């Protein structure tokens, strides 16, 4: 990506993402304004570093993805993340994207479930959610949960989902995830081996249950 959407603070970051046409829809802009990325980075990145358009390490060999990458995935999912929708975020890491997705679907019974396999990150993400006023309210209202589990198995208890976002690359698309997608639902997942070139793949489940798969871009 040849441009960067750095911000001085959260509102400025969203403004820059909009100017650069990475955030296009009102619902993504509103949800990214509601949840402050500054609560989801490690202490040494707090302050303006939190709003730089780059991935940041969050420990346990994980990163919080760059804002432009979050914006891109959210735009792919925006039509499937209306109030009342049910969403699964696999590899929830910092909890940031999970909270933004929850802000998009909240109301009318909408719910977002995050699944993360590193216990330490689950505990840290839950403490991040408490610091962000919007995310804390979503947790209290029952619109947002994060669980420790192997995300390749999805989270069958709340299936089927209107949207599934996967933050962790997989060599192949886990069959449990496509099974847990609603007809009309959409899955966004980076596919490829670790250390090799990966593709961001969009899978739509048609009303008859068959799958439509396309590669939307290369990712690192
Ligand atoms: N969306 C997150 C991305 C974190 S990086 C964010 O922006 O903060 C990818 C995450 O996927 C890491 O936290 C990693 O621990 C997690 N992960 C990797 N494999 C997983 C698996 N099988 N099940 C659940 N989480 C997994």
PDB file of C-alpha atoms and ligand atoms in Angstrom:
ATOM      1  CA  UNK A   1       0.000   0.000   0.000  1.00  0.00           C
ATOM      2  CA  UNK A   2       1.600   3.242  -1.121  1.00  0.00           C
ATOM      3  CA  UNK A   3      -0.136   5.661   1.251  1.00  0.00           C
ATOM      4  CA  UNK A   4      -0.527   5.663   4.999  1.00  0.00           C
ATOM      5  CA  UNK A   5      -3.466   6.887   7.036  1.00  0.00           C
ATOM      6  CA  UNK A   6      -1.772   8.091  10.220  1.00  0.00           C
ATOM      7  CA  UNK A   7      -3.795  10.036  12.761  1.00  0.00           C
ATOM      8  CA  UNK A   8      -2.992  12.270  15.734  1.00  0.00           C
ATOM      9  CA  UNK A   9      -5.841  10.737  17.714  1.00  0.00           C
ATOM     10  CA  UNK A  10      -8.657   8.289  17.065  1.00  0.00           C
ATOM     11  CA  UNK A  11     -10.989  10.799  15.360  1.00  0.00           C
ATOM     12  CA  UNK A  12      -8.127  12.048  13.168  1.00  0.00           C
ATOM     13  CA  UNK A  13      -7.208   8.461  12.214  1.00  0.00           C
ATOM     14  CA  UNK A  14     -10.788   7.777  11.057  1.00  0.00           C
ATOM     15  CA  UNK A  15     -10.888  11.111   9.194  1.00  0.00           C
ATOM     16  CA  UNK A  16      -7.675  10.221   7.346  1.00  0.00           C
ATOM     17  CA  UNK A  17      -8.943   6.718   6.523  1.00  0.00           C
ATOM     18  CA  UNK A  18     -12.072   8.346   5.049  1.00  0.00           C
ATOM     19  CA  UNK A  19     -10.042  10.872   3.056  1.00  0.00           C
ATOM     20  CA  UNK A  20      -7.944   8.011   1.637  1.00  0.00           C
ATOM     21  CA  UNK A  21     -11.167   6.126   0.726  1.00  0.00           C
ATOM     22  CA  UNK A  22     -10.295   3.205   2.993  1.00  0.00           C
ATOM     23  CA  UNK A  23     -13.340   3.900   5.142  1.00  0.00           C
ATOM     24  CA  UNK A  24     -16.300   4.419   2.800  1.00  0.00           C
ATOM     25  CA  UNK A  25     -19.471   3.589   4.700  1.00  0.00           C
ATOM     26  CA  UNK A  26     -21.066   5.591   7.486  1.00  0.00           C
ATOM     27  CA  UNK A  27     -21.485   2.488   9.655  1.00  0.00           C
ATOM     28  CA  UNK A  28     -17.748   1.636   9.587  1.00  0.00           C
ATOM     29  CA  UNK A  29     -16.807   5.283  10.253  1.00  0.00           C
ATOM     30  CA  UNK A  30     -19.199   5.521  13.201  1.00  0.00           C
ATOM     31  CA  UNK A  31     -18.042   2.254  14.791  1.00  0.00           C
ATOM     32  CA  UNK A  32     -14.350   3.176  14.370  1.00  0.00           C
ATOM     33  CA  UNK A  33     -15.076   6.564  15.945  1.00  0.00           C
ATOM     34  CA  UNK A  34     -16.922   4.890  18.832  1.00  0.00           C
ATOM     35  CA  UNK A  35     -14.089   2.517  19.794  1.00  0.00           C
ATOM     36  CA  UNK A  36     -10.734   4.142  20.598  1.00  0.00           C
ATOM     37  CA  UNK A  37      -7.786   2.156  19.220  1.00  0.00           C
ATOM     38  CA  UNK A  38      -5.612   3.763  21.933  1.00  0.00           C
ATOM     39  CA  UNK A  39      -7.088   1.379  24.534  1.00  0.00           C
ATOM     40  CA  UNK A  40      -6.004  -1.712  22.562  1.00  0.00           C
ATOM     41  CA  UNK A  41      -2.238  -1.234  22.197  1.00  0.00           C
ATOM     42  CA  UNK A  42       0.547  -2.025  24.659  1.00  0.00           C
ATOM     43  CA  UNK A  43       1.596   0.690  27.119  1.00  0.00           C
ATOM     44  CA  UNK A  44       4.685   1.694  25.093  1.00  0.00           C
ATOM     45  CA  UNK A  45       2.477   2.445  22.041  1.00  0.00           C
ATOM     46  CA  UNK A  46      -0.084   4.533  23.914  1.00  0.00           C
ATOM     47  CA  UNK A  47      -0.390   8.152  22.782  1.00  0.00           C
ATOM     48  CA  UNK A  48      -0.051   9.060  19.105  1.00  0.00           C
ATOM     49  CA  UNK A  49       1.759   5.787  18.230  1.00  0.00           C
ATOM     50  CA  UNK A  50      -1.575   3.992  18.669  1.00  0.00           C
ATOM     51  CA  UNK A  51      -3.007   5.878  15.680  1.00  0.00           C
ATOM     52  CA  UNK A  52      -0.160   5.299  13.234  1.00  0.00           C
ATOM     53  CA  UNK A  53      -1.175   3.269  10.215  1.00  0.00           C
ATOM     54  CA  UNK A  54       0.978   0.249  10.947  1.00  0.00           C
ATOM     55  CA  UNK A  55       0.630  -3.047  12.800  1.00  0.00           C
ATOM     56  CA  UNK A  56       1.863  -2.970  16.410  1.00  0.00           C
ATOM     57  CA  UNK A  57       3.164  -5.867  18.476  1.00  0.00           C
ATOM     58  CA  UNK A  58       0.847  -6.897  21.320  1.00  0.00           C
ATOM     59  CA  UNK A  59       3.129  -9.644  22.698  1.00  0.00           C
ATOM     60  CA  UNK A  60       2.698 -13.435  22.436  1.00  0.00           C
ATOM     61  CA  UNK A  61       3.980 -13.131  18.812  1.00  0.00           C
ATOM     62  CA  UNK A  62       0.739 -11.368  17.848  1.00  0.00           C
ATOM     63  CA  UNK A  63       0.043  -7.925  16.408  1.00  0.00           C
ATOM     64  CA  UNK A  64      -2.877  -5.539  16.235  1.00  0.00           C
ATOM     65  CA  UNK A  65      -3.326  -5.052  12.485  1.00  0.00           C
ATOM     66  CA  UNK A  66      -2.802  -1.668  10.832  1.00  0.00           C
ATOM     67  CA  UNK A  67      -5.824   0.677  10.729  1.00  0.00           C
ATOM     68  CA  UNK A  68      -6.026   0.510   6.897  1.00  0.00           C
ATOM     69  CA  UNK A  69      -6.228  -3.294   7.108  1.00  0.00           C
ATOM     70  CA  UNK A  70      -8.975  -3.150   9.734  1.00  0.00           C
ATOM     71  CA  UNK A  71     -10.857  -0.608   7.596  1.00  0.00           C
ATOM     72  CA  UNK A  72     -10.522  -2.785   4.517  1.00  0.00           C
ATOM     73  CA  UNK A  73     -11.912  -5.889   6.253  1.00  0.00           C
ATOM     74  CA  UNK A  74     -14.719  -3.907   7.919  1.00  0.00           C
ATOM     75  CA  UNK A  75     -15.795  -2.475   4.552  1.00  0.00           C
ATOM     76  CA  UNK A  76     -15.908  -6.003   3.093  1.00  0.00           C
ATOM     77  CA  UNK A  77     -18.248  -6.970   5.942  1.00  0.00           C
ATOM     78  CA  UNK A  78     -20.330  -3.822   6.346  1.00  0.00           C
ATOM     79  CA  UNK A  79     -23.440  -5.096   4.515  1.00  0.00           C
ATOM     80  CA  UNK A  80     -23.390  -8.225   6.718  1.00  0.00           C
ATOM     81  CA  UNK A  81     -22.881  -6.310   9.979  1.00  0.00           C
ATOM     82  CA  UNK A  82     -26.109  -4.347  10.351  1.00  0.00           C
ATOM     83  CA  UNK A  83     -27.732  -3.909  13.799  1.00  0.00           C
ATOM     84  CA  UNK A  84     -29.126  -7.277  14.874  1.00  0.00           C
ATOM     85  CA  UNK A  85     -26.527  -9.352  12.996  1.00  0.00           C
ATOM     86  CA  UNK A  86     -24.462 -12.130  14.547  1.00  0.00           C
ATOM     87  CA  UNK A  87     -20.696 -11.986  14.038  1.00  0.00           C
ATOM     88  CA  UNK A  88     -17.671 -14.153  14.883  1.00  0.00           C
ATOM     89  CA  UNK A  89     -14.143 -12.683  15.082  1.00  0.00           C
ATOM     90  CA  UNK A  90     -11.507 -15.439  15.059  1.00  0.00           C
ATOM     91  CA  UNK A  91      -8.066 -14.494  16.434  1.00  0.00           C
ATOM     92  CA  UNK A  92      -9.436 -11.538  18.370  1.00  0.00           C
ATOM     93  CA  UNK A  93      -6.002 -10.571  19.786  1.00  0.00           C
ATOM     94  CA  UNK A  94      -6.231  -7.086  21.300  1.00  0.00           C
ATOM     95  CA  UNK A  95     -10.047  -7.122  21.139  1.00  0.00           C
ATOM     96  CA  UNK A  96     -10.080  -3.931  19.040  1.00  0.00           C
ATOM     97  CA  UNK A  97     -11.671  -5.238  15.864  1.00  0.00           C
ATOM     98  CA  UNK A  98     -14.045  -7.413  17.891  1.00  0.00           C
ATOM     99  CA  UNK A  99     -15.270  -4.267  19.652  1.00  0.00           C
ATOM    100  CA  UNK A 100     -15.672  -2.329  16.382  1.00  0.00           C
ATOM    101  CA  UNK A 101     -17.676  -5.193  14.865  1.00  0.00           C
ATOM    102  CA  UNK A 102     -19.833  -5.329  17.999  1.00  0.00           C
ATOM    103  CA  UNK A 103     -20.488  -1.572  17.710  1.00  0.00           C
ATOM    104  CA  UNK A 104     -21.733  -2.159  14.141  1.00  0.00           C
ATOM    105  CA  UNK A 105     -24.174  -4.974  15.029  1.00  0.00           C
ATOM    106  CA  UNK A 106     -25.319  -3.807  18.478  1.00  0.00           C
ATOM    107  CA  UNK A 107     -29.057  -3.340  18.964  1.00  0.00           C
ATOM    108  CA  UNK A 108     -31.942  -5.544  17.817  1.00  0.00           C
ATOM    109  CA  UNK A 109     -30.234  -8.503  19.501  1.00  0.00           C
ATOM    110  CA  UNK A 110     -26.987  -8.174  17.528  1.00  0.00           C
ATOM    111  CA  UNK A 111     -23.970  -9.970  19.017  1.00  0.00           C
ATOM    112  CA  UNK A 112     -20.287 -10.365  18.297  1.00  0.00           C
ATOM    113  CA  UNK A 113     -18.197 -13.251  19.637  1.00  0.00           C
ATOM    114  CA  UNK A 114     -14.390 -13.093  19.671  1.00  0.00           C
ATOM    115  CA  UNK A 115     -12.297 -16.257  19.907  1.00  0.00           C
ATOM    116  CA  UNK A 116      -8.579 -16.187  20.763  1.00  0.00           C
ATOM    117  CA  UNK A 117      -6.373 -19.202  21.577  1.00  0.00           C
ATOM    118  CA  UNK A 118      -3.758 -17.491  23.796  1.00  0.00           C
ATOM    119  CA  UNK A 119      -5.131 -17.178  27.352  1.00  0.00           C
ATOM    120  CA  UNK A 120      -2.880 -14.226  28.153  1.00  0.00           C
ATOM    121  CA  UNK A 121      -4.238 -12.265  25.173  1.00  0.00           C
ATOM    122  CA  UNK A 122      -7.822 -13.120  26.125  1.00  0.00           C
ATOM    123  CA  UNK A 123      -7.251 -11.712  29.625  1.00  0.00           C
ATOM    124  CA  UNK A 124      -5.520  -8.611  28.230  1.00  0.00           C
ATOM    125  CA  UNK A 125      -8.246  -7.996  25.623  1.00  0.00           C
ATOM    126  CA  UNK A 126     -10.930  -8.253  28.308  1.00  0.00           C
ATOM    127  CA  UNK A 127      -9.093  -5.607  30.344  1.00  0.00           C
ATOM    128  CA  UNK A 128      -8.839  -3.401  27.208  1.00  0.00           C
ATOM    129  CA  UNK A 129     -12.594  -3.698  26.650  1.00  0.00           C
ATOM    130  CA  UNK A 130     -13.187  -2.405  30.187  1.00  0.00           C
ATOM    131  CA  UNK A 131     -11.090   0.733  29.539  1.00  0.00           C
ATOM    132  CA  UNK A 132     -12.930   1.770  26.363  1.00  0.00           C
ATOM    133  CA  UNK A 133     -16.320   3.265  27.373  1.00  0.00           C
ATOM    134  CA  UNK A 134     -18.140   2.093  24.216  1.00  0.00           C
ATOM    135  CA  UNK A 135     -16.698  -1.443  24.364  1.00  0.00           C
ATOM    136  CA  UNK A 136     -17.433  -1.694  28.098  1.00  0.00           C
ATOM    137  CA  UNK A 137     -21.074  -0.774  27.435  1.00  0.00           C
ATOM    138  CA  UNK A 138     -21.306  -3.387  24.667  1.00  0.00           C
ATOM    139  CA  UNK A 139     -19.979  -6.054  27.058  1.00  0.00           C
ATOM    140  CA  UNK A 140     -22.482  -5.000  29.735  1.00  0.00           C
ATOM    141  CA  UNK A 141     -25.356  -5.116  27.222  1.00  0.00           C
ATOM    142  CA  UNK A 142     -24.370  -8.650  26.157  1.00  0.00           C
ATOM    143  CA  UNK A 143     -23.453  -7.605  22.591  1.00  0.00           C
ATOM    144  CA  UNK A 144     -19.749  -8.511  22.942  1.00  0.00           C
ATOM    145  CA  UNK A 145     -17.925 -11.558  24.342  1.00  0.00           C
ATOM    146  CA  UNK A 146     -14.403 -12.949  23.996  1.00  0.00           C
ATOM    147  CA  UNK A 147     -13.615 -16.617  24.654  1.00  0.00           C
ATOM    148  CA  UNK A 148     -10.407 -18.651  24.907  1.00  0.00           C
ATOM    149  CA  UNK A 149     -10.636 -21.425  22.303  1.00  0.00           C
ATOM    150  CA  UNK A 150      -9.225 -22.753  19.048  1.00  0.00           C
ATOM    151  CA  UNK A 151     -10.838 -20.488  16.471  1.00  0.00           C
ATOM    152  CA  UNK A 152     -10.463 -23.051  13.683  1.00  0.00           C
ATOM    153  CA  UNK A 153     -13.455 -24.748  15.270  1.00  0.00           C
ATOM    154  CA  UNK A 154     -15.460 -21.513  15.234  1.00  0.00           C
ATOM    155  CA  UNK A 155     -17.896 -20.997  18.106  1.00  0.00           C
ATOM    156  CA  UNK A 156     -20.754 -23.396  17.379  1.00  0.00           C
ATOM    157  CA  UNK A 157     -22.867 -22.350  20.380  1.00  0.00           C
ATOM    158  CA  UNK A 158     -23.819 -19.040  18.705  1.00  0.00           C
ATOM    159  CA  UNK A 159     -23.824 -20.215  15.059  1.00  0.00           C
ATOM    160  CA  UNK A 160     -24.901 -19.527  12.383  1.00  0.00           C
ATOM    161  CA  UNK A 161     -23.218 -16.166  11.710  1.00  0.00           C
ATOM    162  CA  UNK A 162     -23.994 -13.372   9.256  1.00  0.00           C
ATOM    163  CA  UNK A 163     -20.307 -12.497   9.172  1.00  0.00           C
ATOM    164  CA  UNK A 164     -17.081 -14.229  10.199  1.00  0.00           C
ATOM    165  CA  UNK A 165     -13.785 -12.343  10.288  1.00  0.00           C
ATOM    166  CA  UNK A 166     -10.560 -14.277  10.716  1.00  0.00           C
ATOM    167  CA  UNK A 167      -7.440 -12.379  11.811  1.00  0.00           C
ATOM    168  CA  UNK A 168      -5.093 -15.391  11.836  1.00  0.00           C
ATOM    169  CA  UNK A 169      -3.854 -16.805   8.525  1.00  0.00           C
ATOM    170  CA  UNK A 170      -4.689 -20.440   7.845  1.00  0.00           C
ATOM    171  CA  UNK A 171      -3.173 -22.703   5.155  1.00  0.00           C
ATOM    172  CA  UNK A 172      -6.717 -23.669   4.186  1.00  0.00           C
ATOM    173  CA  UNK A 173     -10.168 -22.346   5.045  1.00  0.00           C
ATOM    174  CA  UNK A 174     -11.380 -24.317   8.105  1.00  0.00           C
ATOM    175  CA  UNK A 175     -14.521 -26.239   7.185  1.00  0.00           C
ATOM    176  CA  UNK A 176     -16.108 -25.533  10.590  1.00  0.00           C
ATOM    177  CA  UNK A 177     -16.089 -21.833   9.760  1.00  0.00           C
ATOM    178  CA  UNK A 178     -17.894 -22.177   6.428  1.00  0.00           C
ATOM    179  CA  UNK A 179     -20.367 -24.560   8.126  1.00  0.00           C
ATOM    180  CA  UNK A 180     -21.121 -21.893  10.755  1.00  0.00           C
ATOM    181  CA  UNK A 181     -21.904 -19.259   8.119  1.00  0.00           C
ATOM    182  CA  UNK A 182     -25.570 -18.393   7.470  1.00  0.00           C
ATOM    183  CA  UNK A 183     -26.891 -18.627   3.913  1.00  0.00           C
ATOM    184  CA  UNK A 184     -26.273 -15.100   2.616  1.00  0.00           C
ATOM    185  CA  UNK A 185     -23.381 -14.720   5.094  1.00  0.00           C
ATOM    186  CA  UNK A 186     -19.774 -13.717   4.396  1.00  0.00           C
ATOM    187  CA  UNK A 187     -16.387 -14.967   5.656  1.00  0.00           C
ATOM    188  CA  UNK A 188     -13.186 -12.912   5.321  1.00  0.00           C
ATOM    189  CA  UNK A 189      -9.940 -14.815   5.948  1.00  0.00           C
ATOM    190  CA  UNK A 190      -6.230 -14.559   5.091  1.00  0.00           C
ATOM    191  CA  UNK A 191      -5.208 -17.847   3.441  1.00  0.00           C
ATOM    192  CA  UNK A 192      -1.641 -19.114   3.063  1.00  0.00           C
ATOM    193  CA  UNK A 193       1.304 -20.695   4.879  1.00  0.00           C
ATOM    194  CA  UNK A 194       3.159 -18.703   7.560  1.00  0.00           C
ATOM    195  CA  UNK A 195       6.129 -16.829   6.101  1.00  0.00           C
ATOM    196  CA  UNK A 196       4.845 -17.199   2.528  1.00  0.00           C
ATOM    197  CA  UNK A 197       2.636 -14.975   0.428  1.00  0.00           C
ATOM    198  CA  UNK A 198      -0.938 -14.941   1.670  1.00  0.00           C
ATOM    199  CA  UNK A 199      -4.216 -13.898   0.109  1.00  0.00           C
ATOM    200  CA  UNK A 200      -7.180 -12.211   1.679  1.00  0.00           C
ATOM    201  CA  UNK A 201     -10.113 -14.380   0.628  1.00  0.00           C
ATOM    202  CA  UNK A 202     -13.835 -13.569   0.713  1.00  0.00           C
ATOM    203  CA  UNK A 203     -16.273 -16.483   0.855  1.00  0.00           C
ATOM    204  CA  UNK A 204     -19.992 -15.870   0.395  1.00  0.00           C
ATOM    205  CA  UNK A 205     -22.493 -18.585   1.241  1.00  0.00           C
ATOM    206  CA  UNK A 206     -25.287 -18.546  -1.322  1.00  0.00           C
ATOM    207  CA  UNK A 207     -28.894 -19.086  -0.274  1.00  0.00           C
ATOM    208  CA  UNK A 208     -28.650 -22.699  -1.522  1.00  0.00           C
ATOM    209  CA  UNK A 209     -25.676 -23.293   0.800  1.00  0.00           C
ATOM    210  CA  UNK A 210     -22.995 -23.426  -1.926  1.00  0.00           C
ATOM    211  CA  UNK A 211     -19.895 -21.241  -1.555  1.00  0.00           C
ATOM    212  CA  UNK A 212     -18.554 -18.490  -3.762  1.00  0.00           C
ATOM    213  CA  UNK A 213     -14.842 -17.810  -3.144  1.00  0.00           C
ATOM    214  CA  UNK A 214     -12.666 -14.962  -4.436  1.00  0.00           C
ATOM    215  CA  UNK A 215      -9.241 -13.533  -3.639  1.00  0.00           C
ATOM    216  CA  UNK A 216      -9.416  -9.796  -2.968  1.00  0.00           C
ATOM    217  CA  UNK A 217      -5.752  -8.963  -2.312  1.00  0.00           C
ATOM    218  CA  UNK A 218      -2.347 -10.162  -1.234  1.00  0.00           C
ATOM    219  CA  UNK A 219      -1.531  -9.683   2.460  1.00  0.00           C
ATOM    220  CA  UNK A 220       1.615  -9.946   4.596  1.00  0.00           C
TER     221      UNK A 220
HETATM  222  N1  LIG B   1      -7.723  -8.902  14.975  1.00  0.00           N
HETATM  223  C1  LIG B   1      -6.588  -8.925  15.854  1.00  0.00           C
HETATM  224  C2  LIG B   1      -5.459  -9.650  15.141  1.00  0.00           C
HETATM  225  C3  LIG B   1      -4.534 -10.300  16.001  1.00  0.00           C
HETATM  226  S1  LIG B   1      -3.248 -11.209  15.147  1.00  0.00           S
HETATM  227  C4  LIG B   1      -6.185  -7.498  16.196  1.00  0.00           C
HETATM  228  O1  LIG B   1      -6.194  -6.689  15.298  1.00  0.00           O
HETATM  229  O2  LIG B   1      -5.844  -7.222  17.348  1.00  0.00           O
HETATM  230  C5  LIG B   1      -3.967 -12.792  15.016  1.00  0.00           C
HETATM  231  C6  LIG B   1      -4.429 -13.425  16.293  1.00  0.00           C
HETATM  232  O3  LIG B   1      -4.920 -14.719  16.007  1.00  0.00           O
HETATM  233  C7  LIG B   1      -3.361 -13.588  17.376  1.00  0.00           C
HETATM  234  O4  LIG B   1      -3.811 -12.974  18.536  1.00  0.00           O
HETATM  235  C8  LIG B   1      -3.234 -15.100  17.525  1.00  0.00           C
HETATM  236  O5  LIG B   1      -2.936 -15.492  18.856  1.00  0.00           O
HETATM  237  C9  LIG B   1      -4.623 -15.560  17.112  1.00  0.00           C
HETATM  238  N2  LIG B   1      -4.732 -16.951  16.636  1.00  0.00           N
HETATM  239  C10 LIG B   1      -3.861 -17.631  15.843  1.00  0.00           C
HETATM  240  N3  LIG B   1      -4.313 -18.890  15.628  1.00  0.00           N
HETATM  241  C11 LIG B   1      -5.481 -19.009  16.305  1.00  0.00           C
HETATM  242  C12 LIG B   1      -6.417 -20.079  16.485  1.00  0.00           C
HETATM  243  N4  LIG B   1      -6.247 -21.268  15.926  1.00  0.00           N
HETATM  244  N5  LIG B   1      -7.496 -19.840  17.268  1.00  0.00           N
HETATM  245  C13 LIG B   1      -7.700 -18.628  17.845  1.00  0.00           C
HETATM  246  N6  LIG B   1      -6.846 -17.602  17.717  1.00  0.00           N
HETATM  247  C14 LIG B   1      -5.753 -17.778  16.960  1.00  0.00           C
END
